[in-house]
Tab-separated table of C-alpha atoms in Angstrom:
chain	number	residue	atom	x	y	z
A	1	MET	CA	-40.519	64.962	-17.460
A	2	ASN	CA	-39.702	61.707	-15.723
A	3	TYR	CA	-41.999	61.911	-12.737
A	4	PRO	CA	-40.882	58.689	-11.011
A	5	LEU	CA	-37.620	60.556	-10.367
A	6	LEU	CA	-39.598	63.098	-8.353
A	7	PHE	CA	-40.635	60.491	-5.816
A	8	ASP	CA	-38.056	57.748	-5.497
A	9	GLN	CA	-38.270	55.257	-2.652
A	10	GLU	CA	-36.060	57.352	-0.395
A	11	VAL	CA	-38.461	60.296	-0.731
A	12	VAL	CA	-41.472	58.027	-0.229
A	13	HIS	CA	-40.028	56.637	2.991
A	14	GLN	CA	-38.961	60.084	4.202
A	15	ILE	CA	-42.480	61.454	3.869
A	16	ARG	CA	-44.343	58.370	5.071
A	17	ARG	CA	-42.244	58.283	8.222
A	18	ARG	CA	-43.882	61.626	8.985
A	19	THR	CA	-47.489	60.591	8.325
A	20	VAL	CA	-48.514	59.989	11.930
A	21	GLN	CA	-46.512	62.997	13.145
A	22	MET	CA	-48.232	65.285	10.626
A	23	ASP	CA	-51.622	63.935	11.625
A	24	LYS	CA	-50.887	64.434	15.317
A	25	THR	CA	-49.313	67.907	15.141
A	26	GLY	CA	-51.425	69.280	12.297
A	27	THR	CA	-48.350	70.759	10.616
A	28	MET	CA	-46.138	69.851	7.679
A	29	PRO	CA	-42.457	69.501	8.679
A	30	ALA	CA	-39.823	71.684	7.059
A	31	ASP	CA	-38.072	68.728	5.422
A	32	VAL	CA	-41.300	67.676	3.688
A	33	LEU	CA	-41.888	71.217	2.441
A	34	GLU	CA	-38.307	71.249	1.187
A	35	ILE	CA	-39.114	68.266	-1.042
A	36	ILE	CA	-41.854	70.372	-2.618
A	37	TYR	CA	-39.570	73.377	-3.099
A	38	GLN	CA	-36.681	71.364	-4.537
A	39	ARG	CA	-38.933	69.824	-7.169
A	40	SER	CA	-40.866	73.033	-7.939
A	41	LEU	CA	-44.122	71.218	-7.252
A	42	PHE	CA	-46.003	74.460	-6.611
A	43	LYS	CA	-45.126	75.626	-10.142
A	44	CYS	CA	-46.686	72.935	-12.352
A	45	PHE	CA	-49.123	75.437	-13.869
A	46	MET	CA	-46.650	78.289	-14.209
A	47	PRO	CA	-45.075	79.201	-17.566
A	48	ASN	CA	-41.412	78.207	-17.824
A	49	ALA	CA	-40.553	81.819	-18.628
A	50	SER	CA	-41.890	82.775	-15.202
A	51	THR	CA	-39.706	80.298	-13.253
A	52	GLY	CA	-42.423	77.694	-13.640
A	53	ARG	CA	-42.492	74.122	-14.878
A	54	MET	CA	-45.578	74.241	-17.071
A	55	THR	CA	-46.981	70.730	-17.295
A	56	PRO	CA	-49.869	69.349	-19.377
A	57	LEU	CA	-52.894	68.491	-17.257
A	58	PRO	CA	-52.790	64.697	-17.819
A	59	GLU	CA	-49.211	64.563	-16.577
A	60	VAL	CA	-49.699	66.803	-13.591
A	61	LEU	CA	-52.756	64.828	-12.449
A	62	ARG	CA	-50.510	61.802	-12.195
A	63	VAL	CA	-48.119	63.861	-10.079
A	64	PHE	CA	-51.010	64.799	-7.777
A	65	GLU	CA	-51.989	61.141	-7.557
A	66	ASP	CA	-48.441	59.984	-6.822
A	67	ALA	CA	-47.966	62.683	-4.182
A	68	SER	CA	-51.261	61.717	-2.542
A	69	ARG	CA	-50.363	58.033	-2.598
A	70	ILE	CA	-47.270	58.896	-0.577
A	71	ASP	CA	-49.303	60.902	1.934
A	72	GLY	CA	-52.677	62.623	1.689
A	73	ASN	CA	-51.524	65.849	3.345
A	74	PHE	CA	-48.525	66.040	1.048
A	75	GLY	CA	-50.661	65.438	-2.036
A	76	TRP	CA	-53.311	67.952	-1.008
A	77	VAL	CA	-50.811	70.745	-0.377
A	78	VAL	CA	-48.948	70.008	-3.631
A	79	THR	CA	-52.229	70.123	-5.546
A	80	ILE	CA	-53.552	73.312	-3.948
A	81	GLY	CA	-50.175	75.002	-4.364
A	82	SER	CA	-49.972	74.042	-8.035
A	83	LYS	CA	-53.517	75.132	-8.835
A	84	ALA	CA	-52.687	78.652	-7.660
A	85	GLY	CA	-50.572	78.960	-10.796
A	86	TYR	CA	-53.805	79.096	-12.777
A	87	LEU	CA	-54.249	82.646	-11.509
A	88	ALA	CA	-51.175	83.747	-13.468
A	89	ALA	CA	-53.435	84.220	-16.469
A	90	TYR	CA	-55.200	87.070	-14.675
A	91	VAL	CA	-52.449	88.701	-12.627
A	92	GLU	CA	-50.955	91.917	-13.995
A	93	PRO	CA	-47.750	90.896	-15.844
A	94	HIS	CA	-45.501	93.232	-13.863
A	95	ARG	CA	-46.668	91.527	-10.657
A	96	LEU	CA	-45.900	87.962	-11.771
A	97	GLN	CA	-42.325	87.973	-10.516
A	98	GLU	CA	-43.268	89.245	-7.064
A	99	ILE	CA	-46.052	86.685	-6.724
A	100	TYR	CA	-44.534	83.535	-8.181
A	101	ASP	CA	-40.732	83.740	-8.401
A	102	GLY	CA	-39.751	82.518	-4.921
A	103	ARG	CA	-38.922	78.807	-4.728
A	104	ASP	CA	-41.361	78.612	-1.817
A	105	ALA	CA	-44.035	80.771	-3.475
A	106	LEU	CA	-47.469	79.567	-2.393
A	107	LEU	CA	-50.820	81.326	-2.669
A	108	ALA	CA	-53.279	80.152	-0.041
A	109	GLY	CA	-56.870	81.238	-0.082
A	110	SER	CA	-60.495	80.342	-0.429
A	111	GLY	CA	-62.736	79.851	-3.414
A	112	PHE	CA	-65.682	81.214	-1.465
A	113	THR	CA	-66.935	84.760	-1.970
A	114	SER	CA	-67.163	86.568	1.338
A	115	GLY	CA	-66.280	89.769	3.175
A	116	SER	CA	-66.691	93.293	1.880
A	117	ALA	CA	-64.590	95.564	-0.270
A	118	LYS	CA	-64.824	99.185	-1.263
A	119	ARG	CA	-62.950	101.315	-3.732
A	120	VAL	CA	-60.447	103.785	-2.306
A	121	PRO	CA	-57.765	105.886	-4.026
A	122	GLY	CA	-55.232	103.564	-5.625
A	123	GLY	CA	-57.075	100.361	-4.887
A	124	TYR	CA	-59.506	98.785	-2.453
A	125	GLU	CA	-60.108	98.336	1.245
A	126	LEU	CA	-60.940	94.738	2.160
A	127	SER	CA	-62.396	93.147	5.269
A	128	GLY	CA	-63.826	89.727	5.963
A	129	SER	CA	-63.191	86.129	6.943
A	130	TRP	CA	-62.644	83.108	4.720
A	131	LYS	CA	-62.670	79.416	5.707
A	132	TYR	CA	-60.631	76.431	4.520
A	133	CYS	CA	-57.553	78.301	3.288
A	134	SER	CA	-55.297	75.308	2.624
A	135	GLY	CA	-51.579	76.004	2.918
A	136	SER	CA	-52.079	79.009	5.178
A	137	ASP	CA	-49.301	77.917	7.566
A	138	HIS	CA	-46.597	78.477	4.945
A	139	ALA	CA	-48.240	80.752	2.377
A	140	THR	CA	-46.239	83.616	0.901
A	141	LEU	CA	-49.423	85.353	-0.289
A	142	PHE	CA	-53.175	84.970	0.164
A	143	THR	CA	-56.070	85.316	-2.292
A	144	PHE	CA	-59.684	86.059	-1.403
A	145	ASN	CA	-62.854	86.730	-3.375
A	146	SER	CA	-65.267	89.490	-2.468
A	147	GLU	CA	-68.051	91.433	-4.139
A	148	VAL	CA	-67.360	95.035	-5.150
A	149	PRO	CA	-69.732	97.595	-6.657
A	150	VAL	CA	-68.983	98.135	-10.343
A	151	GLU	CA	-67.138	101.425	-10.789
A	152	ASP	CA	-69.537	103.039	-13.244
A	153	ASN	CA	-72.667	101.382	-11.841
A	154	PRO	CA	-72.650	101.105	-8.026
A	155	THR	CA	-75.982	99.263	-7.998
A	156	VAL	CA	-74.281	96.264	-9.643
A	157	THR	CA	-71.553	94.181	-8.022
A	158	GLU	CA	-68.707	92.135	-9.454
A	159	ILE	CA	-66.651	89.389	-7.837
A	160	ARG	CA	-63.020	90.456	-7.587
A	161	THR	CA	-60.017	88.480	-6.351
A	162	PHE	CA	-57.622	90.220	-3.945
A	163	ILE	CA	-53.988	89.292	-3.294
A	164	LEU	CA	-52.683	90.078	0.184
A	165	ARG	CA	-49.383	89.654	1.986
A	166	PRO	CA	-49.085	87.568	5.182
A	167	THR	CA	-48.667	90.719	7.275
A	168	GLN	CA	-52.162	91.795	6.209
A	169	VAL	CA	-54.027	88.733	7.477
A	170	THR	CA	-54.769	86.934	10.726
A	171	ILE	CA	-54.838	83.138	10.693
A	172	THR	CA	-57.231	81.402	13.079
A	173	LYS	CA	-55.985	77.844	13.536
A	174	ASP	CA	-59.404	76.208	13.512
A	175	TRP	CA	-58.806	73.316	11.087
A	176	ASP	CA	-59.624	70.557	13.599
A	177	ALA	CA	-60.749	68.209	10.860
A	178	PHE	CA	-61.313	64.464	10.759
A	179	GLY	CA	-58.423	64.050	8.309
A	180	LEU	CA	-55.891	65.934	6.177
A	181	ARG	CA	-54.938	67.635	9.413
A	182	ALA	CA	-51.557	68.943	8.225
A	183	THR	CA	-52.894	70.907	5.254
A	184	GLY	CA	-53.167	74.163	7.194
A	185	SER	CA	-56.732	74.675	5.963
A	186	HIS	CA	-57.497	77.324	8.562
A	187	SER	CA	-59.758	80.368	8.542
A	188	VAL	CA	-58.174	83.707	7.655
A	189	THR	CA	-59.424	87.156	8.647
A	190	VAL	CA	-58.711	90.498	7.028
A	191	GLU	CA	-59.522	93.802	8.738
A	192	ASN	CA	-59.620	97.043	6.736
A	193	GLN	CA	-56.569	96.249	4.645
A	194	PHE	CA	-55.551	98.317	1.635
A	195	VAL	CA	-54.978	96.295	-1.552
A	196	GLU	CA	-53.350	97.937	-4.554
A	197	ALA	CA	-55.506	97.925	-7.673
A	198	ASP	CA	-52.939	95.875	-9.581
A	199	MET	CA	-53.007	93.224	-6.864
A	200	THR	CA	-56.620	92.447	-7.762
A	201	PHE	CA	-58.281	90.918	-10.780
A	202	ILE	CA	-61.517	89.436	-12.084
A	203	MET	CA	-61.300	85.792	-13.097
A	204	PHE	CA	-62.816	84.549	-16.336
A	205	ASN	CA	-63.200	88.020	-17.823
A	206	THR	CA	-62.879	88.701	-21.545
A	207	ASN	CA	-59.409	90.204	-21.128
A	208	GLN	CA	-57.919	86.956	-19.909
A	209	LYS	CA	-54.145	86.866	-20.491
A	210	VAL	CA	-53.805	83.313	-21.798
A	211	LEU	CA	-50.274	81.982	-21.327
A	212	GLY	CA	-50.915	78.318	-22.121
A	213	ASP	CA	-53.529	75.645	-22.729
A	214	ILE	CA	-54.261	75.146	-19.047
A	215	TYR	CA	-55.559	78.703	-18.641
A	216	SER	CA	-58.388	78.200	-21.112
A	217	TYR	CA	-59.390	74.925	-19.473
A	218	PRO	CA	-62.511	75.363	-17.276
A	219	TYR	CA	-61.402	75.988	-13.711
A	220	LYS	CA	-64.239	73.924	-12.243
A	221	VAL	CA	-63.222	70.891	-14.281
A	222	LEU	CA	-59.568	71.478	-13.418
A	223	SER	CA	-60.527	71.406	-9.734
A	224	GLU	CA	-62.650	68.271	-10.136
A	225	THR	CA	-59.897	66.359	-11.903
A	226	SER	CA	-57.301	67.509	-9.367
A	227	PHE	CA	-59.345	66.469	-6.350
A	228	ALA	CA	-60.236	63.139	-7.974
A	229	ALA	CA	-56.516	62.458	-8.495
A	230	ILE	CA	-55.952	63.077	-4.775
A	231	ALA	CA	-58.709	60.607	-3.847
A	232	ILE	CA	-57.274	57.989	-6.197
A	233	GLY	CA	-53.797	58.393	-4.726
A	234	ILE	CA	-54.976	58.120	-1.115
A	235	ALA	CA	-57.042	55.026	-1.955
A	236	ARG	CA	-53.976	53.383	-3.456
A	237	HIS	CA	-52.064	54.171	-0.269
A	238	LEU	CA	-54.853	52.598	1.767
A	239	ILE	CA	-54.606	49.428	-0.306
A	240	ASP	CA	-50.814	49.404	0.172
A	241	GLU	CA	-51.283	49.593	3.930
A	242	ALA	CA	-54.089	47.013	3.958
A	243	LYS	CA	-51.882	44.512	2.177
A	244	ALA	CA	-49.028	45.179	4.583
A	245	ILE	CA	-51.336	44.630	7.580
A	246	ALA	CA	-52.635	41.381	6.119
A	247	GLU	CA	-49.121	40.059	5.546
A	248	GLU	CA	-47.954	41.184	8.973
A	249	ASN	CA	-50.840	39.363	10.633
A	250	ARG	CA	-50.967	36.337	8.347
A	251	GLU	CA	-49.615	33.828	10.832
A	252	ALA	CA	-51.845	35.029	13.676
A	253	TRP	CA	-54.924	35.200	11.456
A	254	GLU	CA	-54.386	31.733	10.031
A	255	SER	CA	-53.908	30.237	13.477
A	256	SER	CA	-57.069	31.845	14.878
A	257	HIS	CA	-59.354	31.570	11.873
A	258	LEU	CA	-58.690	29.219	8.990
A	259	ASN	CA	-59.930	31.494	6.215
A	260	ARG	CA	-59.337	34.981	7.614
A	261	TYR	CA	-56.139	35.803	5.728
A	262	GLU	CA	-57.431	34.437	2.416
A	263	PHE	CA	-60.746	36.248	2.878
A	264	VAL	CA	-59.121	39.613	3.592
A	265	MET	CA	-56.577	39.322	0.780
A	266	ASP	CA	-59.285	38.335	-1.687
A	267	ARG	CA	-61.347	41.325	-0.619
A	268	ILE	CA	-58.352	43.648	-1.012
A	269	GLU	CA	-57.555	42.302	-4.468
A	270	ARG	CA	-61.145	42.655	-5.649
A	271	LYS	CA	-61.370	46.237	-4.429
A	272	GLN	CA	-58.018	47.012	-6.003
A	273	GLU	CA	-59.251	45.646	-9.316
A	274	THR	CA	-62.382	47.796	-9.137
A	275	LEU	CA	-60.307	50.857	-8.248
A	276	GLU	CA	-57.890	50.253	-11.115
A	277	GLU	CA	-60.799	50.048	-13.556
A	278	ALA	CA	-62.129	53.385	-12.290
A	279	ILE	CA	-58.653	54.933	-12.527
A	280	LEU	CA	-58.215	53.676	-16.081
A	281	ASN	CA	-61.560	55.171	-17.061
A	282	PHE	CA	-60.726	58.434	-15.285
A	283	TYR	CA	-57.458	58.953	-17.134
A	284	HIS	CA	-58.874	57.778	-20.454
A	285	THR	CA	-61.676	60.340	-20.173
A	286	VAL	CA	-59.474	63.209	-19.010
A	287	ASP	CA	-56.660	62.481	-21.474
A	288	SER	CA	-59.093	62.391	-24.391
A	289	ASN	CA	-60.791	65.591	-23.263
A	290	TRP	CA	-57.445	67.363	-22.829
A	291	THR	CA	-56.299	66.336	-26.298
A	292	ARG	CA	-59.453	67.762	-27.838
A	293	HIS	CA	-59.052	70.918	-25.761
A	294	ILE	CA	-55.494	71.650	-26.891
A	295	GLU	CA	-56.492	70.903	-30.484
A	296	GLY	CA	-59.069	73.673	-30.242
A	297	ALA	CA	-62.116	71.432	-30.581
A	298	ASP	CA	-65.547	72.863	-29.864
A	299	ILE	CA	-66.293	70.792	-26.761
A	300	ALA	CA	-69.967	70.392	-25.973
A	301	ARG	CA	-71.394	70.794	-22.484
A	302	GLU	CA	-72.169	67.069	-22.436
A	303	GLU	CA	-68.483	66.200	-22.745
A	304	TRP	CA	-67.502	68.478	-19.874
A	305	ASP	CA	-70.312	66.932	-17.824
A	306	LEU	CA	-68.928	63.477	-18.599
A	307	VAL	CA	-65.500	64.476	-17.291
A	308	SER	CA	-67.110	65.801	-14.108
A	309	LYS	CA	-69.121	62.625	-13.634
A	310	THR	CA	-66.042	60.479	-14.208
A	311	CYS	CA	-64.253	62.415	-11.442
A	312	ARG	CA	-67.116	61.813	-9.029
A	313	THR	CA	-67.226	58.138	-9.927
A	314	ALA	CA	-63.499	57.689	-9.378
A	315	ALA	CA	-63.761	59.400	-5.988
A	316	ARG	CA	-66.743	57.259	-4.919
A	317	VAL	CA	-64.912	54.077	-5.908
A	318	ALA	CA	-61.836	55.285	-4.014
A	319	LEU	CA	-63.904	56.024	-0.917
A	320	ASP	CA	-65.581	52.626	-1.143
A	321	CYS	CA	-62.149	51.019	-0.797
A	322	GLY	CA	-61.963	52.467	2.687
A	323	HIS	CA	-65.494	51.401	3.599
A	324	ALA	CA	-65.001	47.898	2.231
A	325	LEU	CA	-61.587	47.115	3.712
A	326	PHE	CA	-61.172	48.982	6.994
A	327	PRO	CA	-63.583	46.830	9.093
A	328	PHE	CA	-61.681	43.635	8.248
A	329	LEU	CA	-58.186	44.733	9.289
A	330	GLY	CA	-58.372	44.215	13.031
A	331	THR	CA	-58.928	46.289	16.139
A	332	SER	CA	-55.558	48.044	16.022
A	333	VAL	CA	-56.520	50.080	12.963
A	334	VAL	CA	-58.987	52.145	15.010
A	335	LEU	CA	-56.059	53.712	16.885
A	336	GLU	CA	-55.137	57.125	15.536
A	337	HIS	CA	-51.406	56.432	15.618
A	338	ASN	CA	-51.872	53.614	13.125
A	339	VAL	CA	-50.894	54.784	9.627
A	340	ILE	CA	-53.913	53.250	7.926
A	341	ASN	CA	-56.155	55.092	10.375
A	342	CYS	CA	-54.637	58.370	9.155
A	343	VAL	CA	-55.015	57.295	5.524
A	344	TYR	CA	-58.640	56.233	6.062
A	345	ARG	CA	-59.522	59.605	7.574
A	346	ASP	CA	-57.610	61.498	4.884
A	347	LEU	CA	-59.560	59.630	2.211
A	348	HIS	CA	-62.896	60.551	3.785
A	349	THR	CA	-61.875	64.177	4.155
A	350	ALA	CA	-60.688	64.510	0.561
A	351	CYS	CA	-63.868	62.914	-0.776
A	352	GLN	CA	-66.003	65.270	1.313
A	353	ASN	CA	-65.287	68.039	-1.191
A	354	ALA	CA	-68.624	68.948	-2.764
A	355	LEU	CA	-67.157	68.729	-6.275
A	356	LEU	CA	-66.688	64.985	-5.746
A	357	VAL	CA	-70.113	64.271	-4.271
A	358	PRO	CA	-72.853	63.076	-6.656
A	359	PHE	CA	-76.008	64.827	-5.459
A	360	ASP	CA	-78.127	62.544	-7.583
A	361	GLU	CA	-79.696	59.230	-6.554
A	362	GLU	CA	-79.375	57.699	-10.019
A	363	GLU	CA	-75.678	58.530	-10.211
A	364	LEU	CA	-75.100	57.161	-6.720
A	365	THR	CA	-76.767	53.905	-7.743
A	366	GLN	CA	-74.577	53.659	-10.827
A	367	VAL	CA	-71.446	54.087	-8.719
A	368	LYS	CA	-72.472	51.254	-6.444
């Protein structure tokens, strides 16, 4: 696939013109969603036979990065929507068409286990509340995890995933976040809703219906690489905007302070160089790991850990671009209607994901 054709300059400008609006309103406009639908960007992990556009992980990560470089909200929603295709490996085959066939098909939900479920004739009854359900504003279905007593041993519970229709849920618009405000990452509540047995499944069980290489790739690592690609893309957008601000203010900066423009541009270029090195290492590590995975190699835990660490490193370097550049760009950037202000906050919000945070002093020191 020729991914540059997905995001030509006209598309880039169309979406970026909406950046401040999306940040202010907390919603994604219909014309931006239409770009996603037209390019089947929610179907990157769906088999072609199921109206998908199955894409190898290294390629789709670059799509996530490019989408996030255009706009963080756009990239986040594209990524979350695509990752929902991973569940196709576990969904009952006769339900695949209902769940994934629509051009606007999007499964929103939460990775957290919450609520309560009980077995009833024909299925389950589910209640509970789940936070951070990205894409909830325009989801066609919702997925939630909850513990259920094992059928033949009620003293033991299993974590089961439930698929519900929009009419079965209540969305509480409480995503008043620092950034990524248009991702619709609201809380969703379910009250005593019946879920058919074949609209539930257990992830990672031994009866996994593998449809392609992506479905046997560890979901945690898939999530880490996806979120790291978002951080990389947003950081590149921040550098784009920083350069534009420096050029726009060059004359004023040079007249008020002899070295200000040169100082800021040098700082931008050095941070860009550091970011590009981290990006190169990120893709080298992931591409190599993916190649070994599809070849059926017996991948040791240490190699998976290296991929995870590389994701965290890339995200920390991306976040440092914001810390290192934002203070030097002038007073106007603190205003929320300034594009780089939106990008800066989106970058922080994306990197707040726990999968990208190194909870280890030694690793933090290495990143610095």
